[in-house]
């Protein structure tokens, strides 16, 4: 497999789980500590060697592209005030990756969103990163998949084990472990009922695919929830040409789940030495630690 240079990030969803916070601010722009959710995802892409990020967006979300562009007026103000660190931080976001975007004019599902990026992806392997899933670890999540995809010359999807009562929120795979943490996929089901789930291995929003996925997406019929499901197209592709799943290591937060979103804020806050001790002092006032 050729190197993976392009990453598709679908960001056109309404973000109903994050209301009312996301009423007029895209859910991807809500902060986790001092950066918007989407910046963590783009940083993971950059740390994994991606050069181009393709946002699948809608008309309410241009502020996402703006975040990864220069804000010359603000930079001038910071420069004049000698705020070197802040200046560096705002410039950094503009210099992270090359940004492209395409509109998803109707919200017909994740599979449909990915299909909108077909022309921009062209004829090369690419990654998909779902903006709600924030991953953090020594090796960036999508990099873990790219390494296996290149070594095995196969499409790869990311999975993590979830509790039984949460399986119906995810795509669930049935796979056979061929190497530690690497599975050959036999089957996958989008949002199964608890009793129908083939395992507890859930698809996390990270995929490394070859462009033939677009032919499958073109043909796939609406699935669960009446949406064009990426999982259904992946299942058809896996049957024809084989596909691997890789268990992703590291911390994962679903930014659309309030408990996980708030935990992510604390997790990243605690990693900042300047904030850590104050943060712990405040938390201690409100939580009875054992
Ligand atoms: C999507 C995918 C699902 C996957 C999930 C991970 O679902 O369809 O297979 O498990 O992302 O976040 P969504 O969360 O968009 O409903």
PDB file of C-alpha atoms and ligand atoms in Angstrom:
ATOM      1  CA  UNK A   1       0.000   0.000   0.000  1.00  0.00           C
ATOM      2  CA  UNK A   2       1.222   3.488  -0.876  1.00  0.00           C
ATOM      3  CA  UNK A   3       1.743   6.015   1.939  1.00  0.00           C
ATOM      4  CA  UNK A   4      -1.435   7.484   3.416  1.00  0.00           C
ATOM      5  CA  UNK A   5      -1.362  11.236   2.820  1.00  0.00           C
ATOM      6  CA  UNK A   6      -5.031  12.182   2.875  1.00  0.00           C
ATOM      7  CA  UNK A   7      -7.417  12.052   5.798  1.00  0.00           C
ATOM      8  CA  UNK A   8     -11.172  12.524   5.484  1.00  0.00           C
ATOM      9  CA  UNK A   9     -12.863  14.023   8.533  1.00  0.00           C
ATOM     10  CA  UNK A  10     -16.669  14.160   8.348  1.00  0.00           C
ATOM     11  CA  UNK A  11     -17.914  17.177  10.313  1.00  0.00           C
ATOM     12  CA  UNK A  12     -21.367  17.835   8.857  1.00  0.00           C
ATOM     13  CA  UNK A  13     -23.402  16.247  11.680  1.00  0.00           C
ATOM     14  CA  UNK A  14     -25.840  18.292  13.762  1.00  0.00           C
ATOM     15  CA  UNK A  15     -24.330  17.366  17.088  1.00  0.00           C
ATOM     16  CA  UNK A  16     -27.665  16.837  18.792  1.00  0.00           C
ATOM     17  CA  UNK A  17     -25.967  15.039  21.674  1.00  0.00           C
ATOM     18  CA  UNK A  18     -24.079  18.217  22.533  1.00  0.00           C
ATOM     19  CA  UNK A  19     -27.084  20.571  22.617  1.00  0.00           C
ATOM     20  CA  UNK A  20     -27.635  23.246  23.764  1.00  0.00           C
ATOM     21  CA  UNK A  21     -23.872  23.953  23.675  1.00  0.00           C
ATOM     22  CA  UNK A  22     -23.764  23.160  19.951  1.00  0.00           C
ATOM     23  CA  UNK A  23     -26.770  25.306  18.989  1.00  0.00           C
ATOM     24  CA  UNK A  24     -24.680  27.896  17.152  1.00  0.00           C
ATOM     25  CA  UNK A  25     -21.177  26.490  17.579  1.00  0.00           C
ATOM     26  CA  UNK A  26     -20.242  23.345  15.694  1.00  0.00           C
ATOM     27  CA  UNK A  27     -19.755  20.504  18.201  1.00  0.00           C
ATOM     28  CA  UNK A  28     -16.259  20.065  16.734  1.00  0.00           C
ATOM     29  CA  UNK A  29     -15.378  23.551  17.986  1.00  0.00           C
ATOM     30  CA  UNK A  30     -16.320  22.936  21.622  1.00  0.00           C
ATOM     31  CA  UNK A  31     -13.139  23.080  23.690  1.00  0.00           C
ATOM     32  CA  UNK A  32     -11.378  20.257  25.403  1.00  0.00           C
ATOM     33  CA  UNK A  33      -9.201  22.228  27.825  1.00  0.00           C
ATOM     34  CA  UNK A  34      -7.672  24.956  25.616  1.00  0.00           C
ATOM     35  CA  UNK A  35      -8.209  23.578  22.124  1.00  0.00           C
ATOM     36  CA  UNK A  36     -11.307  22.702  20.111  1.00  0.00           C
ATOM     37  CA  UNK A  37     -12.155  19.016  19.790  1.00  0.00           C
ATOM     38  CA  UNK A  38     -11.302  19.050  16.077  1.00  0.00           C
ATOM     39  CA  UNK A  39      -7.742  20.209  16.748  1.00  0.00           C
ATOM     40  CA  UNK A  40      -6.963  17.028  18.677  1.00  0.00           C
ATOM     41  CA  UNK A  41      -8.153  15.001  15.694  1.00  0.00           C
ATOM     42  CA  UNK A  42      -6.135  17.044  13.191  1.00  0.00           C
ATOM     43  CA  UNK A  43      -3.039  16.864  15.435  1.00  0.00           C
ATOM     44  CA  UNK A  44      -3.392  13.078  15.488  1.00  0.00           C
ATOM     45  CA  UNK A  45      -3.544  13.117  11.663  1.00  0.00           C
ATOM     46  CA  UNK A  46      -0.479  15.341  11.453  1.00  0.00           C
ATOM     47  CA  UNK A  47       1.502  13.254  13.961  1.00  0.00           C
ATOM     48  CA  UNK A  48       0.656  10.229  11.803  1.00  0.00           C
ATOM     49  CA  UNK A  49       2.201  11.744   8.688  1.00  0.00           C
ATOM     50  CA  UNK A  50      -0.930  13.031   6.934  1.00  0.00           C
ATOM     51  CA  UNK A  51      -0.471  16.059   4.688  1.00  0.00           C
ATOM     52  CA  UNK A  52      -3.993  16.839   3.526  1.00  0.00           C
ATOM     53  CA  UNK A  53      -7.132  16.979   5.617  1.00  0.00           C
ATOM     54  CA  UNK A  54     -10.447  16.842   3.781  1.00  0.00           C
ATOM     55  CA  UNK A  55     -13.348  18.151   5.847  1.00  0.00           C
ATOM     56  CA  UNK A  56     -16.768  16.963   4.752  1.00  0.00           C
ATOM     57  CA  UNK A  57     -18.672  19.931   5.966  1.00  0.00           C
ATOM     58  CA  UNK A  58     -21.903  21.952   5.660  1.00  0.00           C
ATOM     59  CA  UNK A  59     -22.760  25.613   5.334  1.00  0.00           C
ATOM     60  CA  UNK A  60     -22.848  26.219   9.085  1.00  0.00           C
ATOM     61  CA  UNK A  61     -19.331  24.974   9.722  1.00  0.00           C
ATOM     62  CA  UNK A  62     -16.852  27.242   7.927  1.00  0.00           C
ATOM     63  CA  UNK A  63     -15.469  28.258  11.331  1.00  0.00           C
ATOM     64  CA  UNK A  64     -13.757  24.835  11.404  1.00  0.00           C
ATOM     65  CA  UNK A  65     -11.749  25.660   8.286  1.00  0.00           C
ATOM     66  CA  UNK A  66     -11.037  29.124   9.692  1.00  0.00           C
ATOM     67  CA  UNK A  67      -9.478  27.567  12.774  1.00  0.00           C
ATOM     68  CA  UNK A  68      -6.813  25.952  10.577  1.00  0.00           C
ATOM     69  CA  UNK A  69      -6.115  29.192   8.709  1.00  0.00           C
ATOM     70  CA  UNK A  70      -4.211  32.336   9.732  1.00  0.00           C
ATOM     71  CA  UNK A  71      -5.986  35.090  11.652  1.00  0.00           C
ATOM     72  CA  UNK A  72      -3.693  37.946  10.692  1.00  0.00           C
ATOM     73  CA  UNK A  73      -5.545  40.603  12.661  1.00  0.00           C
ATOM     74  CA  UNK A  74      -5.326  38.608  15.882  1.00  0.00           C
ATOM     75  CA  UNK A  75      -1.698  37.733  15.182  1.00  0.00           C
ATOM     76  CA  UNK A  76      -0.838  41.420  14.807  1.00  0.00           C
ATOM     77  CA  UNK A  77      -2.492  42.214  18.147  1.00  0.00           C
ATOM     78  CA  UNK A  78      -0.610  39.401  19.888  1.00  0.00           C
ATOM     79  CA  UNK A  79       2.655  40.411  18.256  1.00  0.00           C
ATOM     80  CA  UNK A  80       2.279  44.021  19.390  1.00  0.00           C
ATOM     81  CA  UNK A  81       1.455  42.895  22.920  1.00  0.00           C
ATOM     82  CA  UNK A  82       4.476  40.603  22.983  1.00  0.00           C
ATOM     83  CA  UNK A  83       2.284  37.560  23.689  1.00  0.00           C
ATOM     84  CA  UNK A  84       4.723  35.158  22.123  1.00  0.00           C
ATOM     85  CA  UNK A  85       3.264  31.897  23.406  1.00  0.00           C
ATOM     86  CA  UNK A  86      -0.285  32.698  22.345  1.00  0.00           C
ATOM     87  CA  UNK A  87       0.978  33.853  18.958  1.00  0.00           C
ATOM     88  CA  UNK A  88       2.790  30.565  18.497  1.00  0.00           C
ATOM     89  CA  UNK A  89      -0.327  28.607  19.480  1.00  0.00           C
ATOM     90  CA  UNK A  90      -2.666  30.372  17.046  1.00  0.00           C
ATOM     91  CA  UNK A  91      -0.167  30.143  14.180  1.00  0.00           C
ATOM     92  CA  UNK A  92       0.503  26.496  14.863  1.00  0.00           C
ATOM     93  CA  UNK A  93      -3.080  25.548  14.010  1.00  0.00           C
ATOM     94  CA  UNK A  94      -2.784  27.320  10.642  1.00  0.00           C
ATOM     95  CA  UNK A  95       0.408  25.515   9.753  1.00  0.00           C
ATOM     96  CA  UNK A  96      -0.595  22.017  10.751  1.00  0.00           C
ATOM     97  CA  UNK A  97      -1.902  20.574   7.503  1.00  0.00           C
ATOM     98  CA  UNK A  98      -3.226  21.512   4.106  1.00  0.00           C
ATOM     99  CA  UNK A  99      -7.012  21.872   4.365  1.00  0.00           C
ATOM    100  CA  UNK A 100      -9.547  20.970   1.707  1.00  0.00           C
ATOM    101  CA  UNK A 101     -13.267  20.790   2.099  1.00  0.00           C
ATOM    102  CA  UNK A 102     -16.336  19.519   0.372  1.00  0.00           C
ATOM    103  CA  UNK A 103     -19.978  20.123   1.238  1.00  0.00           C
ATOM    104  CA  UNK A 104     -22.294  17.324   2.271  1.00  0.00           C
ATOM    105  CA  UNK A 105     -25.479  18.941   1.036  1.00  0.00           C
ATOM    106  CA  UNK A 106     -27.835  16.399   2.570  1.00  0.00           C
ATOM    107  CA  UNK A 107     -27.134  14.499   5.721  1.00  0.00           C
ATOM    108  CA  UNK A 108     -27.703  10.946   4.610  1.00  0.00           C
ATOM    109  CA  UNK A 109     -25.262   9.176   6.935  1.00  0.00           C
ATOM    110  CA  UNK A 110     -21.559   8.579   7.557  1.00  0.00           C
ATOM    111  CA  UNK A 111     -21.203   6.465   4.401  1.00  0.00           C
ATOM    112  CA  UNK A 112     -22.704   9.269   2.333  1.00  0.00           C
ATOM    113  CA  UNK A 113     -20.375  11.817   3.949  1.00  0.00           C
ATOM    114  CA  UNK A 114     -17.341   9.740   2.988  1.00  0.00           C
ATOM    115  CA  UNK A 115     -18.656   9.339  -0.560  1.00  0.00           C
ATOM    116  CA  UNK A 116     -18.778  13.145  -0.861  1.00  0.00           C
ATOM    117  CA  UNK A 117     -14.957  13.150  -0.553  1.00  0.00           C
ATOM    118  CA  UNK A 118     -14.445  10.780  -3.507  1.00  0.00           C
ATOM    119  CA  UNK A 119     -13.102  13.338  -5.985  1.00  0.00           C
ATOM    120  CA  UNK A 120     -10.762  14.942  -3.449  1.00  0.00           C
ATOM    121  CA  UNK A 121      -9.360  11.576  -2.369  1.00  0.00           C
ATOM    122  CA  UNK A 122      -8.766  10.390  -5.924  1.00  0.00           C
ATOM    123  CA  UNK A 123      -7.033   7.110  -6.556  1.00  0.00           C
ATOM    124  CA  UNK A 124      -4.938   6.603  -3.441  1.00  0.00           C
ATOM    125  CA  UNK A 125      -5.279   5.001  -0.013  1.00  0.00           C
ATOM    126  CA  UNK A 126      -6.707   7.344   2.599  1.00  0.00           C
ATOM    127  CA  UNK A 127      -7.788   7.481   6.205  1.00  0.00           C
ATOM    128  CA  UNK A 128     -11.106   8.400   7.770  1.00  0.00           C
ATOM    129  CA  UNK A 129     -11.228   9.934  11.232  1.00  0.00           C
ATOM    130  CA  UNK A 130     -14.544  10.542  12.965  1.00  0.00           C
ATOM    131  CA  UNK A 131     -14.383  13.869  14.787  1.00  0.00           C
ATOM    132  CA  UNK A 132     -16.249  12.684  17.899  1.00  0.00           C
ATOM    133  CA  UNK A 133     -13.554  10.185  18.802  1.00  0.00           C
ATOM    134  CA  UNK A 134     -10.622  11.844  20.540  1.00  0.00           C
ATOM    135  CA  UNK A 135      -7.689   9.471  20.989  1.00  0.00           C
ATOM    136  CA  UNK A 136      -4.493  10.040  22.852  1.00  0.00           C
ATOM    137  CA  UNK A 137      -1.486   7.797  23.292  1.00  0.00           C
ATOM    138  CA  UNK A 138       2.217   7.364  22.645  1.00  0.00           C
ATOM    139  CA  UNK A 139       1.543   6.187  19.088  1.00  0.00           C
ATOM    140  CA  UNK A 140      -1.258   8.216  17.453  1.00  0.00           C
ATOM    141  CA  UNK A 141      -4.375   6.086  16.884  1.00  0.00           C
ATOM    142  CA  UNK A 142      -4.537   6.403  13.114  1.00  0.00           C
ATOM    143  CA  UNK A 143      -0.781   5.723  12.867  1.00  0.00           C
ATOM    144  CA  UNK A 144      -1.343   2.339  14.541  1.00  0.00           C
ATOM    145  CA  UNK A 145      -3.725   1.473  11.689  1.00  0.00           C
ATOM    146  CA  UNK A 146      -1.520   2.882   8.925  1.00  0.00           C
ATOM    147  CA  UNK A 147       1.412   0.735  10.100  1.00  0.00           C
ATOM    148  CA  UNK A 148      -0.640  -2.472   9.842  1.00  0.00           C
ATOM    149  CA  UNK A 149      -2.290  -1.423   6.559  1.00  0.00           C
ATOM    150  CA  UNK A 150       1.133  -0.880   4.964  1.00  0.00           C
ATOM    151  CA  UNK A 151       2.710  -4.034   6.428  1.00  0.00           C
ATOM    152  CA  UNK A 152      -0.228  -6.252   5.389  1.00  0.00           C
ATOM    153  CA  UNK A 153      -1.274  -4.328   2.276  1.00  0.00           C
ATOM    154  CA  UNK A 154      -4.897  -4.490   3.442  1.00  0.00           C
ATOM    155  CA  UNK A 155      -7.599  -2.044   4.512  1.00  0.00           C
ATOM    156  CA  UNK A 156      -7.731  -1.735   8.295  1.00  0.00           C
ATOM    157  CA  UNK A 157     -10.320  -0.451  10.746  1.00  0.00           C
ATOM    158  CA  UNK A 158      -9.791   0.519  14.384  1.00  0.00           C
ATOM    159  CA  UNK A 159     -11.586  -1.288  17.204  1.00  0.00           C
ATOM    160  CA  UNK A 160     -11.748  -1.181  20.984  1.00  0.00           C
ATOM    161  CA  UNK A 161     -13.552  -3.382  23.474  1.00  0.00           C
ATOM    162  CA  UNK A 162     -16.701  -1.786  24.931  1.00  0.00           C
ATOM    163  CA  UNK A 163     -19.044  -2.947  27.714  1.00  0.00           C
ATOM    164  CA  UNK A 164     -21.899  -5.213  26.601  1.00  0.00           C
ATOM    165  CA  UNK A 165     -24.537  -2.564  27.404  1.00  0.00           C
ATOM    166  CA  UNK A 166     -22.921  -0.141  24.924  1.00  0.00           C
ATOM    167  CA  UNK A 167     -22.596  -2.405  21.850  1.00  0.00           C
ATOM    168  CA  UNK A 168     -25.753  -1.028  20.211  1.00  0.00           C
ATOM    169  CA  UNK A 169     -24.115   2.426  19.880  1.00  0.00           C
ATOM    170  CA  UNK A 170     -21.381   1.105  17.568  1.00  0.00           C
ATOM    171  CA  UNK A 171     -20.460  -0.957  14.562  1.00  0.00           C
ATOM    172  CA  UNK A 172     -19.421  -4.336  16.000  1.00  0.00           C
ATOM    173  CA  UNK A 173     -17.039  -6.778  14.342  1.00  0.00           C
ATOM    174  CA  UNK A 174     -16.729 -10.521  14.397  1.00  0.00           C
ATOM    175  CA  UNK A 175     -13.078 -11.333  13.872  1.00  0.00           C
ATOM    176  CA  UNK A 176     -10.388 -13.906  14.358  1.00  0.00           C
ATOM    177  CA  UNK A 177      -7.203 -12.753  16.108  1.00  0.00           C
ATOM    178  CA  UNK A 178      -4.339 -13.552  13.730  1.00  0.00           C
ATOM    179  CA  UNK A 179      -1.638 -11.564  15.547  1.00  0.00           C
ATOM    180  CA  UNK A 180      -1.846  -9.916  18.967  1.00  0.00           C
ATOM    181  CA  UNK A 181      -4.401  -7.105  18.565  1.00  0.00           C
ATOM    182  CA  UNK A 182      -4.898  -7.777  14.828  1.00  0.00           C
ATOM    183  CA  UNK A 183      -8.107  -9.474  13.640  1.00  0.00           C
ATOM    184  CA  UNK A 184      -9.239 -10.867  10.322  1.00  0.00           C
ATOM    185  CA  UNK A 185     -12.804  -9.625   9.955  1.00  0.00           C
ATOM    186  CA  UNK A 186     -15.492 -12.220   9.239  1.00  0.00           C
ATOM    187  CA  UNK A 187     -18.473  -9.981   9.694  1.00  0.00           C
ATOM    188  CA  UNK A 188     -19.538  -6.593  10.992  1.00  0.00           C
ATOM    189  CA  UNK A 189     -22.895  -5.189  12.020  1.00  0.00           C
ATOM    190  CA  UNK A 190     -23.905  -1.561  12.533  1.00  0.00           C
ATOM    191  CA  UNK A 191     -25.549  -0.841  15.893  1.00  0.00           C
ATOM    192  CA  UNK A 192     -26.735  -4.390  16.681  1.00  0.00           C
ATOM    193  CA  UNK A 193     -29.133  -5.167  19.509  1.00  0.00           C
ATOM    194  CA  UNK A 194     -27.248  -6.383  22.556  1.00  0.00           C
ATOM    195  CA  UNK A 195     -28.391  -9.950  21.999  1.00  0.00           C
ATOM    196  CA  UNK A 196     -27.359  -9.929  18.309  1.00  0.00           C
ATOM    197  CA  UNK A 197     -23.867  -8.452  18.740  1.00  0.00           C
ATOM    198  CA  UNK A 198     -21.193 -10.876  17.482  1.00  0.00           C
ATOM    199  CA  UNK A 199     -18.656  -9.552  20.045  1.00  0.00           C
ATOM    200  CA  UNK A 200     -17.815  -6.512  22.161  1.00  0.00           C
ATOM    201  CA  UNK A 201     -15.218  -5.259  19.689  1.00  0.00           C
ATOM    202  CA  UNK A 202     -16.549  -1.884  18.579  1.00  0.00           C
ATOM    203  CA  UNK A 203     -15.489   0.127  15.556  1.00  0.00           C
ATOM    204  CA  UNK A 204     -13.837   3.332  16.733  1.00  0.00           C
ATOM    205  CA  UNK A 205     -13.911   6.191  14.242  1.00  0.00           C
ATOM    206  CA  UNK A 206     -10.594   5.395  12.570  1.00  0.00           C
ATOM    207  CA  UNK A 207     -10.221   3.654   9.202  1.00  0.00           C
ATOM    208  CA  UNK A 208      -7.448   3.199   6.612  1.00  0.00           C
ATOM    209  CA  UNK A 209      -9.012   2.308   3.291  1.00  0.00           C
ATOM    210  CA  UNK A 210      -8.330   1.886  -0.390  1.00  0.00           C
ATOM    211  CA  UNK A 211     -10.317   3.930  -2.923  1.00  0.00           C
ATOM    212  CA  UNK A 212     -12.394   0.909  -4.026  1.00  0.00           C
ATOM    213  CA  UNK A 213     -14.549   1.577  -0.932  1.00  0.00           C
ATOM    214  CA  UNK A 214     -16.227   4.320  -3.003  1.00  0.00           C
ATOM    215  CA  UNK A 215     -17.648   1.743  -5.427  1.00  0.00           C
ATOM    216  CA  UNK A 216     -19.207  -0.087  -2.486  1.00  0.00           C
ATOM    217  CA  UNK A 217     -20.554   3.144  -1.006  1.00  0.00           C
ATOM    218  CA  UNK A 218     -22.096   3.966  -4.349  1.00  0.00           C
ATOM    219  CA  UNK A 219     -24.092   0.742  -4.293  1.00  0.00           C
ATOM    220  CA  UNK A 220     -24.977   0.363  -0.634  1.00  0.00           C
ATOM    221  CA  UNK A 221     -28.653   0.744   0.334  1.00  0.00           C
ATOM    222  CA  UNK A 222     -29.756   2.752   3.380  1.00  0.00           C
ATOM    223  CA  UNK A 223     -29.300   0.695   6.545  1.00  0.00           C
ATOM    224  CA  UNK A 224     -29.895   1.294  10.266  1.00  0.00           C
ATOM    225  CA  UNK A 225     -31.768   4.571  10.847  1.00  0.00           C
ATOM    226  CA  UNK A 226     -32.391   4.922   7.081  1.00  0.00           C
ATOM    227  CA  UNK A 227     -28.795   6.163   6.675  1.00  0.00           C
ATOM    228  CA  UNK A 228     -26.105   5.206   4.166  1.00  0.00           C
ATOM    229  CA  UNK A 229     -23.877   3.330   6.584  1.00  0.00           C
ATOM    230  CA  UNK A 230     -20.120   3.135   6.126  1.00  0.00           C
ATOM    231  CA  UNK A 231     -20.176  -0.165   8.037  1.00  0.00           C
ATOM    232  CA  UNK A 232     -22.472  -1.782   5.427  1.00  0.00           C
ATOM    233  CA  UNK A 233     -20.128  -0.805   2.586  1.00  0.00           C
ATOM    234  CA  UNK A 234     -17.128  -2.026   4.606  1.00  0.00           C
ATOM    235  CA  UNK A 235     -18.854  -5.346   5.223  1.00  0.00           C
ATOM    236  CA  UNK A 236     -19.415  -5.852   1.469  1.00  0.00           C
ATOM    237  CA  UNK A 237     -15.799  -4.907   0.746  1.00  0.00           C
ATOM    238  CA  UNK A 238     -14.438  -7.162   3.506  1.00  0.00           C
ATOM    239  CA  UNK A 239     -16.327 -10.122   1.999  1.00  0.00           C
ATOM    240  CA  UNK A 240     -14.825  -9.546  -1.444  1.00  0.00           C
ATOM    241  CA  UNK A 241     -11.229  -8.722  -0.646  1.00  0.00           C
ATOM    242  CA  UNK A 242     -10.620  -9.164   3.095  1.00  0.00           C
ATOM    243  CA  UNK A 243     -10.117  -6.547   5.786  1.00  0.00           C
ATOM    244  CA  UNK A 244      -8.326  -6.320   9.116  1.00  0.00           C
ATOM    245  CA  UNK A 245      -9.253  -4.753  12.424  1.00  0.00           C
ATOM    246  CA  UNK A 246      -6.629  -3.409  14.810  1.00  0.00           C
ATOM    247  CA  UNK A 247      -7.196  -2.946  18.497  1.00  0.00           C
ATOM    248  CA  UNK A 248      -6.216   0.670  19.176  1.00  0.00           C
ATOM    249  CA  UNK A 249      -4.137   1.366  22.284  1.00  0.00           C
ATOM    250  CA  UNK A 250      -4.413   4.610  24.232  1.00  0.00           C
ATOM    251  CA  UNK A 251      -7.029   6.794  25.869  1.00  0.00           C
ATOM    252  CA  UNK A 252     -10.277   7.367  23.968  1.00  0.00           C
ATOM    253  CA  UNK A 253     -13.004   9.891  24.663  1.00  0.00           C
ATOM    254  CA  UNK A 254     -16.334  10.196  22.868  1.00  0.00           C
ATOM    255  CA  UNK A 255     -16.686  13.983  22.728  1.00  0.00           C
ATOM    256  CA  UNK A 256     -20.447  13.669  22.194  1.00  0.00           C
ATOM    257  CA  UNK A 257     -20.931  11.946  25.555  1.00  0.00           C
ATOM    258  CA  UNK A 258     -20.984  14.487  28.384  1.00  0.00           C
ATOM    259  CA  UNK A 259     -19.256  12.280  30.961  1.00  0.00           C
ATOM    260  CA  UNK A 260     -16.448  11.421  28.535  1.00  0.00           C
ATOM    261  CA  UNK A 261     -16.203  14.985  27.211  1.00  0.00           C
ATOM    262  CA  UNK A 262     -15.806  16.392  30.716  1.00  0.00           C
ATOM    263  CA  UNK A 263     -13.322  13.661  31.631  1.00  0.00           C
ATOM    264  CA  UNK A 264     -11.309  14.565  28.533  1.00  0.00           C
ATOM    265  CA  UNK A 265     -11.158  18.182  29.720  1.00  0.00           C
ATOM    266  CA  UNK A 266      -9.734  17.064  33.044  1.00  0.00           C
ATOM    267  CA  UNK A 267      -7.408  14.507  31.427  1.00  0.00           C
ATOM    268  CA  UNK A 268      -5.797  17.085  29.138  1.00  0.00           C
ATOM    269  CA  UNK A 269      -5.843  19.760  31.845  1.00  0.00           C
ATOM    270  CA  UNK A 270      -3.932  17.462  34.198  1.00  0.00           C
ATOM    271  CA  UNK A 271      -1.207  17.042  31.587  1.00  0.00           C
ATOM    272  CA  UNK A 272      -0.417  20.741  31.667  1.00  0.00           C
ATOM    273  CA  UNK A 273       2.096  21.220  34.468  1.00  0.00           C
ATOM    274  CA  UNK A 274       1.018  24.862  34.869  1.00  0.00           C
ATOM    275  CA  UNK A 275      -2.574  23.863  35.566  1.00  0.00           C
ATOM    276  CA  UNK A 276      -2.271  20.482  37.229  1.00  0.00           C
ATOM    277  CA  UNK A 277      -1.911  21.425  40.863  1.00  0.00           C
ATOM    278  CA  UNK A 278      -4.638  24.133  40.810  1.00  0.00           C
ATOM    279  CA  UNK A 279      -6.963  21.797  38.990  1.00  0.00           C
ATOM    280  CA  UNK A 280      -6.478  19.039  41.563  1.00  0.00           C
ATOM    281  CA  UNK A 281      -7.056  21.500  44.409  1.00  0.00           C
ATOM    282  CA  UNK A 282     -10.364  22.629  42.868  1.00  0.00           C
ATOM    283  CA  UNK A 283     -11.510  19.115  42.068  1.00  0.00           C
ATOM    284  CA  UNK A 284     -10.838  18.030  45.646  1.00  0.00           C
ATOM    285  CA  UNK A 285     -13.360  20.595  46.857  1.00  0.00           C
ATOM    286  CA  UNK A 286     -16.131  18.950  44.861  1.00  0.00           C
ATOM    287  CA  UNK A 287     -15.241  15.266  44.796  1.00  0.00           C
ATOM    288  CA  UNK A 288     -14.697  12.969  47.743  1.00  0.00           C
ATOM    289  CA  UNK A 289     -11.659  11.015  46.655  1.00  0.00           C
ATOM    290  CA  UNK A 290     -11.310   7.715  48.513  1.00  0.00           C
TER     291      UNK A 290
HETATM  292  C1  LIG B   1     -20.179   5.738  13.501  1.00  0.00           C
HETATM  293  C2  LIG B   1     -20.092   4.385  12.785  1.00  0.00           C
HETATM  294  C3  LIG B   1     -19.994   3.250  13.813  1.00  0.00           C
HETATM  295  C4  LIG B   1     -18.821   3.504  14.751  1.00  0.00           C
HETATM  296  C5  LIG B   1     -18.908   4.906  15.384  1.00  0.00           C
HETATM  297  C6  LIG B   1     -17.650   5.213  16.172  1.00  0.00           C
HETATM  298  O1  LIG B   1     -21.404   5.793  14.201  1.00  0.00           O
HETATM  299  O2  LIG B   1     -21.236   4.221  11.972  1.00  0.00           O
HETATM  300  O3  LIG B   1     -19.813   2.019  13.150  1.00  0.00           O
HETATM  301  O4  LIG B   1     -18.811   2.504  15.739  1.00  0.00           O
HETATM  302  O5  LIG B   1     -19.072   5.918  14.381  1.00  0.00           O
HETATM  303  O6  LIG B   1     -17.686   6.459  16.769  1.00  0.00           O
HETATM  304  P1  LIG B   1     -22.035   7.181  14.742  1.00  0.00           P
HETATM  305  O7  LIG B   1     -21.339   7.478  16.024  1.00  0.00           O
HETATM  306  O8  LIG B   1     -21.800   8.194  13.662  1.00  0.00           O
HETATM  307  O9  LIG B   1     -23.492   6.875  14.941  1.00  0.00           O
END
